[in-house]
Structures are given as structure tokens and as C-alpha cells.
């Protein structure tokens, strides 16, 4: 009986300890929040702006901050950096979220900031952390300008959107803009291993065995997002039963916690990706072309938009170097309309690879641009009388169409006559692809004016 009692008491102690561990974690903040850095030395990544001797790091360490906008993808450390700055600075700190803050809240912060600034006992500037600052409307942004200009307020804005698109120019001009990059796999590995070992803020109180292939899965599928990686780790640890007193975080657990990689594809990424797609086709790189096409497809881009860009490219960058390119692009547009996704991705891939590997020429593009420039800027040339319409009654009395020579009446299909009073050269074909033949033909016409010579040269 005494032995049984001891065993029963030990069992009870083990259950209570486990309950306390899990209760502490459940009642606390998420792991990603708890693991936020407490100092610049703890901050991981963004060496391009926070490395030793960098401007932003010097500004933080000396408490000489000006207003700044932190711009980058989710989970790269924008809010963590903002909170770190507020812990170091000696200024009064206020936080708002632009998704819920109205004009009244912004005005209240500004009134409070003026009170702190001109209070002889305190005399502190106010630091306003504005999460999701891109959601501020134009009026809210303009309200901030006067106090930013006078130095009453220091603004720290965080956004995933390009501030040059999302914010008014006046606010951008009053702020330093810092772009944060997605974390590297090495950065994420540092954060995850730190969280596993930290007994106070992390998961160090748990007996975790994190397998290497599981760790690699978290690194790869979190796609540079520290929040996503840490949340997946926490979910896996808290939901995995212990085996022989140890939580085995296996590849299967990692796959269950982080099943699919989420792609960031906002307005910025939309334009950047289509730009990379077009430039890869122009650079005759079919592999890069397919990669950027795959990214757009996986991100849910409208296939009709992609097809239109391929069609534009076929005329703009391939042109007459391969006249079949525009036919291929037009066919792809029709197929996309008829069958839709996901099958149409094969058609888009075929058309994109075709124009990427086709010989390139922008001679038509340059020609029409030059001609449009002349039409818009110079005096408009009159239509030569022999090219004017001459099929209506009275045209002959006006001399319309007289002297026009029909080229098809010539055996060679060409006759020498004036088509532009002030002759200019707009189309200059290259010596690539089919344009090489076009160029040769035009040079032949220019060189040989006699019918016999032209006939022999064209046959040649």
C-alpha cells in the first residue's frame, strides 16, 4: 500500500507539472510575440540597415531618430524593430493601428504630443507607432504633416506595401524609408533554435527533439516569414503527444503544421513579377520565363492578363523577326478564353516559351514611336494627290488620285513613286530572323531601280 501511494503521488505531480506548463503557454501570447528581440543584439536579419555602423542602427543607439517608414513582407521584423526602437528611445510612446484609427484618434495623439513637447517638466517628443500605415486615408496622412515638420512627433510606420504607391508624397518626403527583406533560411534557423532552447520566452521548458528534415521543412515553407515559422513550431510542440517523455517534432508533424507555402502577391509583387516575366522573355531565357509564369499562376493571377502581356510582347519585342509569334499569342488568348484554368496554363507556357526563344526585334516598335512623334510634334504632311481617294464623282475634276501607279500591274509587284512628300525612314529591320529577308528586300528596292535588275535580284 505505501508503494502504491508513492506511485500514485508521483503520477499526480507529473500531471500537475505538465498542466502548469501548457497553461502558462496557453494563457500567454503566441510564441512569435514572446520571442521578439529585447535588444539590437537579439535582432536577426536586415543587416543591410541594422549592421554595425549602418545609419539606422546609429540613429537608434544614439536616440537621434527621425520619422521613418518600415516597409517589407509579413514576418520580416517590421513591428519587432518598431517596438525595439520604442524601448530604447527616451520619448513618449503611443501605438495606433491604421485599420481601426480614425481622424479623431489621430488628432488626440497630436494634441497629446504637443502637450508632452511643450510641458516644461517633461519636454519629451512623442513616438507614434502606426501599424498598417497604408490604411490611413489622405486626410489622416495630411493631418500628421505639420507636427512631423515641426518635430513634435516622430512617426514609425509599418506596412507591407510600397510607400511610394501607398502613401502621399508629402509624408514620404518627411520620413526615412527603409525596406526590409524576407529573412533568409539561416536567419529563420537561428530564430527557431533560439525558441526551442529559451526556457522563459520560448519552448525550452518542453523536452523537444527537433529533427533536421522537419527543421528544413519549416525553413523552406515559411518563405522568409518568421511569424509563420514560429507559429508552426509552437503548434507542433503543443499538439504532439510525448513519447518516452520527449516531444518528437518530425517531418510529418512539420508538414501537418505548415502544409503549403503562402506566396506574397500584393500590388507590388504583381507589377514586379510581370516585369520579371517580360524581361526574361526579352532576354531569351525560357527557364526564368517559366518560373515567373509559374509564380503568377500559383498566386492566382488572371490568365487573361498574362495572355495579353504575351501578345503585347510578341509585337513589341519579337515583331517581324518571327511573324508567327503574334499568331501564337493570339491563339493563346483565344484558348485561355475557351478552356480556362488550370488547363490553360499549358497554353500560356507554350506561348511564353515560343516568344522567349524567338529571334527578337523592336524595329516595328521604334518605327511607330518615331512616326507618332513626328505626327504629334511636326507639321502634318499632306497626302500626295496621286494617293488620295479618287473613286467618288467629281474626284477627277479635283485631280484626286491622278497619276497613281498600281504596283500589281508590274511583273515585280513594285513601281517607283512617292508615298510620303517629305521622305523619312521609320522602319529599319534588323538582320535577325525573318527580318533579315525583309531588310534584304528593302535594300534591293533601294539599290536597283530598273525593272530588270529588280526582277533578277528578287529572284536571287
Short mmCIF file of C-alpha atoms in Angstrom, two decimals:
data_model
loop_
_atom_site.label_atom_id
_atom_site.label_comp_id
_atom_site.label_asym_id
_atom_site.label_seq_id
_atom_site.Cartn_x
_atom_site.Cartn_y
_atom_site.Cartn_z
CA UNK A 1 0.00 0.00 0.00
CA UNK A 2 2.76 2.56 0.81
CA UNK A 3 4.40 1.73 -2.55
CA UNK A 4 1.14 2.25 -4.42
CA UNK A 5 0.66 5.55 -2.66
CA UNK A 6 4.09 6.75 -3.72
CA UNK A 7 3.46 5.79 -7.34
CA UNK A 8 0.08 7.48 -7.31
CA UNK A 9 1.54 10.70 -5.86
CA UNK A 10 4.37 10.77 -8.42
CA UNK A 11 1.83 10.38 -11.21
CA UNK A 12 -0.19 13.27 -9.80
CA UNK A 13 2.86 15.54 -9.62
CA UNK A 14 3.76 14.77 -13.24
CA UNK A 15 0.27 15.63 -14.46
CA UNK A 16 0.17 18.88 -12.48
CA UNK A 17 3.58 19.99 -13.83
CA UNK A 18 2.51 19.31 -17.40
CA UNK A 19 -0.74 21.18 -16.78
CA UNK A 20 1.15 24.18 -15.43
CA UNK A 21 3.50 24.23 -18.46
CA UNK A 22 0.73 24.12 -21.00
CA UNK A 23 -1.48 26.52 -19.05
CA UNK A 24 1.35 29.04 -18.92
CA UNK A 25 1.80 28.86 -22.69
CA UNK A 26 -1.92 28.88 -23.48
CA UNK A 27 -2.61 31.91 -21.31
CA UNK A 28 0.39 33.79 -22.67
CA UNK A 29 1.00 35.45 -26.01
CA UNK A 30 1.88 33.48 -29.15
CA UNK A 31 5.47 32.32 -29.47
CA UNK A 32 6.21 34.79 -32.26
CA UNK A 33 5.22 37.64 -29.94
CA UNK A 34 7.12 36.33 -26.93
CA UNK A 35 10.32 35.86 -28.93
CA UNK A 36 10.50 39.45 -30.11
CA UNK A 37 14.01 40.83 -29.57
CA UNK A 38 14.77 42.84 -26.44
CA UNK A 39 17.92 44.43 -27.87
CA UNK A 40 19.60 45.15 -31.18
CA UNK A 41 21.97 42.25 -30.50
CA UNK A 42 18.98 39.88 -30.40
CA UNK A 43 17.54 41.18 -33.67
CA UNK A 44 18.07 38.68 -36.50
CA UNK A 45 18.41 39.67 -40.16
CA UNK A 46 18.22 43.01 -42.00
CA UNK A 47 21.97 43.54 -41.84
CA UNK A 48 21.73 45.97 -44.75
CA UNK A 49 20.07 48.53 -42.43
CA UNK A 50 20.94 47.30 -38.92
CA UNK A 51 24.50 46.08 -39.33
CA UNK A 52 27.29 47.64 -37.30
CA UNK A 53 27.85 51.22 -38.41
CA UNK A 54 24.68 51.44 -40.51
CA UNK A 55 22.70 54.67 -40.41
CA UNK A 56 19.54 53.25 -38.79
CA UNK A 57 21.49 51.40 -36.11
CA UNK A 58 23.47 54.53 -35.25
CA UNK A 59 20.25 56.56 -35.08
CA UNK A 60 18.65 54.05 -32.70
CA UNK A 61 21.69 53.69 -30.45
CA UNK A 62 22.13 57.46 -30.09
CA UNK A 63 18.37 58.12 -29.81
CA UNK A 64 18.55 60.52 -32.77
CA UNK A 65 15.61 59.17 -34.69
CA UNK A 66 13.63 60.95 -37.36
CA UNK A 67 10.31 59.72 -38.72
CA UNK A 68 10.66 56.50 -40.66
CA UNK A 69 8.62 54.04 -42.68
CA UNK A 70 9.44 50.32 -42.36
CA UNK A 71 8.35 48.53 -45.50
CA UNK A 72 8.65 44.81 -46.20
CA UNK A 73 6.84 41.44 -46.43
CA UNK A 74 5.00 39.84 -43.49
CA UNK A 75 7.13 38.32 -40.76
CA UNK A 76 10.37 40.12 -41.66
CA UNK A 77 10.59 42.06 -38.37
CA UNK A 78 8.93 45.43 -39.05
CA UNK A 79 6.83 45.59 -35.88
CA UNK A 80 9.55 43.91 -33.80
CA UNK A 81 12.00 46.58 -34.89
CA UNK A 82 9.47 49.32 -34.17
CA UNK A 83 8.90 48.01 -30.63
CA UNK A 84 12.63 47.68 -30.11
CA UNK A 85 13.07 51.33 -31.05
CA UNK A 86 10.38 52.41 -28.61
CA UNK A 87 12.13 50.51 -25.78
CA UNK A 88 15.44 52.25 -26.49
CA UNK A 89 14.19 55.78 -27.11
CA UNK A 90 13.51 58.18 -24.23
CA UNK A 91 10.43 59.64 -25.97
CA UNK A 92 6.77 59.23 -25.02
CA UNK A 93 5.32 56.25 -26.91
CA UNK A 94 1.88 55.80 -28.50
CA UNK A 95 0.68 52.99 -30.74
CA UNK A 96 -2.20 53.04 -33.24
CA UNK A 97 -3.37 50.64 -35.91
CA UNK A 98 -4.45 52.38 -39.11
CA UNK A 99 -7.14 49.79 -39.76
CA UNK A 100 -9.11 50.98 -36.72
CA UNK A 101 -7.84 54.53 -36.07
CA UNK A 102 -9.99 57.38 -37.30
CA UNK A 103 -9.32 61.09 -37.69
CA UNK A 104 -10.39 61.70 -34.08
CA UNK A 105 -7.82 59.25 -32.69
CA UNK A 106 -5.06 60.76 -34.79
CA UNK A 107 -5.95 64.30 -33.63
CA UNK A 108 -5.94 63.15 -29.99
CA UNK A 109 -2.42 61.76 -30.38
CA UNK A 110 -1.25 65.02 -31.92
CA UNK A 111 -2.76 67.09 -29.09
CA UNK A 112 -1.10 64.83 -26.55
CA UNK A 113 2.23 65.06 -28.41
CA UNK A 114 2.11 68.87 -28.28
CA UNK A 115 1.41 68.72 -24.57
CA UNK A 116 4.38 66.47 -23.93
CA UNK A 117 6.66 68.52 -26.15
CA UNK A 118 5.97 71.90 -24.55
CA UNK A 119 5.48 70.73 -20.97
CA UNK A 120 8.45 72.30 -19.05
CA UNK A 121 8.50 69.38 -16.60
CA UNK A 122 8.59 66.65 -19.24
CA UNK A 123 9.60 68.16 -22.56
CA UNK A 124 9.54 64.83 -24.43
CA UNK A 125 8.82 64.17 -28.06
CA UNK A 126 6.22 61.54 -28.88
CA UNK A 127 6.90 58.45 -30.94
CA UNK A 128 3.80 57.22 -32.78
CA UNK A 129 3.95 53.62 -33.99
CA UNK A 130 1.39 53.28 -36.78
CA UNK A 131 0.83 49.67 -37.83
CA UNK A 132 -0.59 49.08 -41.33
CA UNK A 133 0.01 52.74 -42.14
CA UNK A 134 -1.06 52.18 -45.73
CA UNK A 135 -4.68 52.14 -44.48
CA UNK A 136 -4.57 55.81 -43.46
CA UNK A 137 -6.62 57.87 -45.88
CA UNK A 138 -5.28 61.02 -47.49
CA UNK A 139 -6.83 63.33 -44.88
CA UNK A 140 -5.35 61.34 -41.97
CA UNK A 141 -1.93 61.45 -43.58
CA UNK A 142 -2.14 65.18 -44.19
CA UNK A 143 -3.09 65.81 -40.55
CA UNK A 144 0.30 64.41 -39.50
CA UNK A 145 2.38 66.65 -41.74
CA UNK A 146 2.57 69.84 -39.64
CA UNK A 147 3.70 68.07 -36.47
CA UNK A 148 6.19 65.94 -38.36
CA UNK A 149 7.60 69.06 -39.96
CA UNK A 150 7.96 70.83 -36.59
CA UNK A 151 9.46 67.76 -34.89
CA UNK A 152 6.66 67.45 -32.34
CA UNK A 153 6.01 63.89 -33.44
CA UNK A 154 8.23 61.03 -34.60
CA UNK A 155 6.32 58.64 -36.81
CA UNK A 156 7.27 54.98 -37.20
CA UNK A 157 5.04 53.47 -39.86
CA UNK A 158 4.93 49.77 -40.73
CA UNK A 159 3.48 48.43 -43.98
CA UNK A 160 3.83 45.55 -46.41
CA UNK A 161 3.05 47.87 -49.32
CA UNK A 162 5.43 50.09 -51.24
CA UNK A 163 5.08 53.51 -49.55
CA UNK A 164 5.71 55.30 -52.85
CA UNK A 165 2.40 53.82 -54.01
CA UNK A 166 0.52 53.61 -50.70
CA UNK A 167 1.36 56.97 -49.05
CA UNK A 168 1.14 60.58 -50.18
CA UNK A 169 4.41 62.13 -51.43
CA UNK A 170 4.44 64.77 -48.67
CA UNK A 171 4.51 62.07 -45.96
CA UNK A 172 7.24 60.15 -47.76
CA UNK A 173 9.37 63.28 -48.08
CA UNK A 174 9.21 63.82 -44.30
CA UNK A 175 10.24 60.24 -43.49
CA UNK A 176 13.22 57.96 -43.94
CA UNK A 177 12.09 54.87 -45.83
CA UNK A 178 13.72 51.53 -45.04
CA UNK A 179 12.93 48.38 -47.00
CA UNK A 180 13.16 45.13 -45.02
CA UNK A 181 13.81 41.88 -46.87
CA UNK A 182 12.39 38.38 -46.27
CA UNK A 183 14.50 36.52 -43.73
CA UNK A 184 17.00 34.00 -45.06
CA UNK A 185 16.80 30.34 -44.09
CA UNK A 186 19.85 30.88 -41.89
CA UNK A 187 18.07 33.73 -40.08
CA UNK A 188 14.97 31.59 -39.57
CA UNK A 189 17.07 28.70 -38.28
CA UNK A 190 18.64 30.98 -35.68
CA UNK A 191 15.19 32.12 -34.50
CA UNK A 192 13.71 28.61 -34.36
CA UNK A 193 16.62 27.09 -32.45
CA UNK A 194 16.58 30.06 -30.06
CA UNK A 195 12.87 29.49 -29.42
CA UNK A 196 13.43 25.76 -28.78
CA UNK A 197 16.14 26.47 -26.19
CA UNK A 198 14.72 29.56 -24.44
CA UNK A 199 13.02 28.36 -21.20
CA UNK A 200 11.40 31.71 -20.34
CA UNK A 201 10.02 33.21 -23.54
CA UNK A 202 10.33 30.18 -25.79
CA UNK A 203 9.67 26.46 -25.57
CA UNK A 204 12.74 25.48 -23.57
CA UNK A 205 10.58 24.03 -20.77
CA UNK A 206 9.50 21.26 -23.14
CA UNK A 207 11.65 18.20 -23.93
CA UNK A 208 11.72 18.78 -27.71
CA UNK A 209 13.62 16.74 -30.26
CA UNK A 210 13.52 18.78 -33.46
CA UNK A 211 14.56 16.56 -36.37
CA UNK A 212 16.68 18.05 -39.14
CA UNK A 213 14.30 17.29 -42.02
CA UNK A 214 11.43 18.82 -40.01
CA UNK A 215 13.51 21.94 -39.42
CA UNK A 216 14.33 22.19 -43.13
CA UNK A 217 10.63 21.90 -43.99
CA UNK A 218 9.80 24.80 -41.66
CA UNK A 219 12.59 26.90 -43.14
CA UNK A 220 11.58 26.24 -46.72
CA UNK A 221 7.80 26.55 -46.43
CA UNK A 222 7.70 29.59 -44.17
CA UNK A 223 9.10 31.51 -47.15
CA UNK A 224 11.10 34.03 -45.11
CA UNK A 225 8.23 34.70 -42.66
CA UNK A 226 9.45 34.36 -39.05
CA UNK A 227 5.94 34.63 -37.60
CA UNK A 228 4.74 31.73 -39.71
CA UNK A 229 7.75 29.57 -38.82
CA UNK A 230 7.48 30.22 -35.06
CA UNK A 231 3.71 29.69 -35.01
CA UNK A 232 4.09 26.38 -36.84
CA UNK A 233 6.77 25.30 -34.37
CA UNK A 234 4.58 26.18 -31.40
CA UNK A 235 1.52 24.41 -32.78
CA UNK A 236 3.56 21.29 -33.45
CA UNK A 237 5.09 21.22 -29.97
CA UNK A 238 1.80 21.81 -28.13
CA UNK A 239 -0.19 19.32 -30.20
CA UNK A 240 2.29 16.43 -30.36
CA UNK A 241 1.97 13.77 -27.61
CA UNK A 242 5.12 12.86 -25.71
CA UNK A 243 6.78 9.56 -26.44
CA UNK A 244 9.07 8.28 -23.70
CA UNK A 245 8.97 11.72 -22.16
CA UNK A 246 10.07 13.51 -25.35
CA UNK A 247 8.17 15.53 -27.96
CA UNK A 248 9.42 14.27 -31.32
CA UNK A 249 8.99 17.08 -33.85
CA UNK A 250 9.21 15.01 -37.03
CA UNK A 251 8.83 15.82 -40.71
CA UNK A 252 5.26 14.55 -40.58
CA UNK A 253 4.47 16.97 -37.75
CA UNK A 254 6.10 19.82 -39.67
CA UNK A 255 4.03 19.02 -42.77
CA UNK A 256 0.83 19.00 -40.75
CA UNK A 257 1.66 22.36 -39.16
CA UNK A 258 2.86 24.03 -42.35
CA UNK A 259 1.17 22.32 -45.28
CA UNK A 260 1.52 24.82 -48.08
CA UNK A 261 3.80 27.72 -48.82
CA UNK A 262 1.92 31.00 -48.98
CA UNK A 263 3.05 33.41 -51.66
CA UNK A 264 3.09 37.14 -51.08
CA UNK A 265 1.43 38.62 -54.15
CA UNK A 266 0.23 42.14 -53.47
CA UNK A 267 0.07 45.02 -55.97
CA UNK A 268 3.83 45.49 -55.67
CA UNK A 269 4.56 41.84 -56.36
CA UNK A 270 2.08 41.82 -59.22
CA UNK A 271 3.97 44.53 -61.08
CA UNK A 272 7.43 43.26 -60.13
CA UNK A 273 6.64 39.72 -61.22
CA UNK A 274 5.13 40.64 -64.57
CA UNK A 275 8.15 42.90 -65.13
CA UNK A 276 10.50 39.97 -64.45
CA UNK A 277 8.39 37.76 -66.75
CA UNK A 278 8.58 40.22 -69.65
CA UNK A 279 12.29 40.89 -69.19
CA UNK A 280 13.02 37.16 -69.05
CA UNK A 281 11.21 36.65 -72.38
CA UNK A 282 13.09 39.61 -73.83
CA UNK A 283 16.34 38.08 -72.59
CA UNK A 284 15.54 34.77 -74.34
CA UNK A 285 15.62 32.81 -71.07
CA UNK A 286 12.84 30.19 -71.24
CA UNK A 287 13.63 28.78 -67.79
CA UNK A 288 13.26 32.13 -66.00
CA UNK A 289 10.18 32.80 -68.13
CA UNK A 290 8.52 29.59 -66.92
CA UNK A 291 9.44 30.29 -63.29
CA UNK A 292 7.85 33.75 -63.23
CA UNK A 293 4.86 32.39 -65.14
CA UNK A 294 4.50 29.63 -62.52
CA UNK A 295 4.64 32.19 -59.72
CA UNK A 296 1.84 34.20 -61.31
CA UNK A 297 -0.29 31.09 -61.88
CA UNK A 298 0.27 29.81 -58.32
CA UNK A 299 -0.60 33.26 -56.93
CA UNK A 300 -3.93 33.33 -58.76
CA UNK A 301 -3.06 35.92 -61.41
CA UNK A 302 -5.74 36.41 -64.07
CA UNK A 303 -4.67 34.18 -67.02
CA UNK A 304 -6.20 36.65 -69.48
CA UNK A 305 -3.86 39.34 -68.16
CA UNK A 306 -0.87 37.03 -68.74
CA UNK A 307 -2.08 36.19 -72.26
CA UNK A 308 -2.46 39.89 -73.09
CA UNK A 309 1.09 40.60 -71.94
CA UNK A 310 2.42 37.79 -74.15
CA UNK A 311 0.51 39.22 -77.12
CA UNK A 312 1.89 42.71 -76.50
CA UNK A 313 5.38 41.28 -76.18
CA UNK A 314 5.00 39.37 -79.46
CA UNK A 315 4.59 42.66 -81.33
CA UNK A 316 6.78 44.87 -79.17
CA UNK A 317 9.87 42.67 -78.81
CA UNK A 318 9.64 39.94 -81.46
CA UNK A 319 7.90 41.80 -84.24
CA UNK A 320 8.73 40.73 -87.78
CA UNK A 321 11.80 38.78 -86.69
CA UNK A 322 9.24 35.96 -86.28
CA UNK A 323 5.82 36.90 -87.70
CA UNK A 324 4.36 33.68 -86.25
CA UNK A 325 4.84 34.97 -82.70
CA UNK A 326 1.79 37.24 -82.81
CA UNK A 327 -0.26 34.39 -84.29
CA UNK A 328 0.83 32.12 -81.47
CA UNK A 329 -0.01 34.79 -78.88
CA UNK A 330 -3.43 35.48 -80.41
CA UNK A 331 -4.20 31.77 -80.40
CA UNK A 332 -3.18 31.54 -76.75
CA UNK A 333 -5.56 34.38 -75.85
CA UNK A 334 -8.41 32.57 -77.56
CA UNK A 335 -7.62 29.22 -75.91
CA UNK A 336 -7.45 30.84 -72.46
CA UNK A 337 -10.93 32.31 -73.01
CA UNK A 338 -12.34 28.99 -74.24
CA UNK A 339 -10.95 26.44 -71.77
CA UNK A 340 -9.85 28.45 -68.72
CA UNK A 341 -7.62 27.28 -65.89
CA UNK A 342 -5.97 25.01 -64.92
CA UNK A 343 -5.59 23.54 -68.41
CA UNK A 344 -4.84 26.92 -69.97
CA UNK A 345 -1.56 27.07 -68.03
CA UNK A 346 -0.13 24.69 -70.66
CA UNK A 347 -1.15 27.06 -73.44
CA UNK A 348 0.32 30.05 -71.62
CA UNK A 349 3.56 28.14 -71.08
CA UNK A 350 3.76 27.15 -74.74
CA UNK A 351 3.18 30.70 -75.97
CA UNK A 352 5.57 32.22 -73.43
CA UNK A 353 8.38 29.78 -74.31
CA UNK A 354 7.78 30.36 -78.04
CA UNK A 355 8.19 34.13 -77.83
CA UNK A 356 11.08 33.79 -75.36
CA UNK A 357 13.04 31.62 -77.79
CA UNK A 358 12.04 33.54 -80.92
CA UNK A 359 14.51 35.95 -82.57
CA UNK A 360 13.96 39.46 -81.22
CA UNK A 361 13.41 42.79 -82.94
CA UNK A 362 11.89 46.03 -81.74
CA UNK A 363 12.24 47.67 -85.16
CA UNK A 364 8.45 47.96 -85.53
CA UNK A 365 8.16 49.42 -82.01
CA UNK A 366 10.86 52.00 -82.70
CA UNK A 367 9.35 52.79 -86.09
CA UNK A 368 5.82 53.51 -84.89
CA UNK A 369 7.16 55.50 -81.89
CA UNK A 370 9.24 57.69 -84.19
CA UNK A 371 6.38 58.17 -86.64
CA UNK A 372 3.96 59.10 -83.83
CA UNK A 373 6.49 61.60 -82.53
CA UNK A 374 6.72 63.28 -85.92
CA UNK A 375 2.92 63.38 -86.30
CA UNK A 376 2.46 64.91 -82.86
CA UNK A 377 5.35 67.41 -82.93
CA UNK A 378 5.91 68.42 -86.55
CA UNK A 379 3.71 69.95 -89.19
CA UNK A 380 1.41 67.30 -90.60
CA UNK A 381 2.31 66.29 -94.13
CA UNK A 382 -0.48 66.45 -96.73
CA UNK A 383 -1.47 63.29 -98.54
CA UNK A 384 0.07 63.32 -102.07
CA UNK A 385 -2.63 63.93 -104.68
CA UNK A 386 -1.97 60.65 -106.52
CA UNK A 387 -2.58 58.71 -103.24
CA UNK A 388 -5.85 60.46 -102.44
CA UNK A 389 -9.18 58.77 -102.91
CA UNK A 390 -10.36 59.09 -106.48
CA UNK A 391 -13.48 56.90 -106.64
CA UNK A 392 -16.23 59.45 -105.99
CA UNK A 393 -17.97 61.72 -108.54
CA UNK A 394 -16.03 64.91 -109.06
CA UNK A 395 -12.73 63.47 -107.81
CA UNK A 396 -11.25 63.65 -111.27
CA UNK A 397 -12.13 67.34 -111.54
CA UNK A 398 -10.21 67.94 -108.34
CA UNK A 399 -7.26 65.93 -109.55
CA UNK A 400 -7.67 63.29 -106.86
CA UNK A 401 -5.82 60.04 -107.50
CA UNK A 402 -4.37 61.09 -110.84
CA UNK A 403 -1.01 59.55 -111.65
CA UNK A 404 -1.26 56.68 -109.18
CA UNK A 405 0.52 53.54 -110.42
CA UNK A 406 -0.92 50.19 -109.33
CA UNK A 407 2.08 48.03 -108.19
CA UNK A 408 0.38 44.74 -109.11
CA UNK A 409 0.33 45.77 -112.76
CA UNK A 410 4.11 45.46 -112.67
CA UNK A 411 5.60 41.95 -113.09
CA UNK A 412 7.72 42.53 -109.99
CA UNK A 413 4.81 43.95 -107.91
CA UNK A 414 6.74 47.18 -107.40
CA UNK A 415 6.81 50.60 -109.07
CA UNK A 416 8.77 53.65 -108.02
CA UNK A 417 6.52 56.50 -106.87
CA UNK A 418 6.20 58.95 -103.96
CA UNK A 419 4.29 57.78 -100.89
CA UNK A 420 5.48 60.49 -98.49
CA UNK A 421 6.28 64.02 -99.66
CA UNK A 422 9.00 64.52 -97.03
CA UNK A 423 10.59 61.08 -97.17
CA UNK A 424 11.70 59.71 -93.79
CA UNK A 425 12.93 56.34 -92.58
CA UNK A 426 10.96 54.85 -89.67
CA UNK A 427 11.25 51.09 -90.12
CA UNK A 428 14.79 49.77 -90.02
CA UNK A 429 14.65 45.97 -89.94
CA UNK A 430 17.36 44.06 -88.18
CA UNK A 431 19.36 41.17 -89.62
CA UNK A 432 17.72 38.70 -87.19
CA UNK A 433 15.16 36.05 -88.07
CA UNK A 434 12.68 36.79 -90.82
CA UNK A 435 13.56 40.50 -90.72
CA UNK A 436 16.82 39.58 -92.40
CA UNK A 437 14.81 38.77 -95.54
CA UNK A 438 12.75 41.95 -95.19
CA UNK A 439 15.89 44.01 -94.87
CA UNK A 440 17.42 42.40 -97.94
CA UNK A 441 14.27 43.08 -99.96
CA UNK A 442 14.15 46.75 -98.95
CA UNK A 443 17.83 47.19 -99.73
CA UNK A 444 17.24 45.59 -103.12
CA UNK A 445 14.41 48.01 -103.90
CA UNK A 446 16.57 50.94 -102.87
CA UNK A 447 19.59 49.82 -104.87
CA UNK A 448 18.04 48.55 -108.02
CA UNK A 449 15.55 50.86 -109.67
CA UNK A 450 15.33 49.25 -113.09
CA UNK A 451 12.67 46.58 -113.57
CA UNK A 452 15.08 44.03 -114.97
CA UNK A 453 17.66 44.40 -112.24
CA UNK A 454 14.99 44.30 -109.56
CA UNK A 455 13.39 41.19 -111.06
CA UNK A 456 16.74 39.35 -111.20
CA UNK A 457 17.72 40.41 -107.65
CA UNK A 458 14.37 39.42 -106.08
CA UNK A 459 14.51 36.02 -107.79
CA UNK A 460 18.02 35.60 -106.49
#
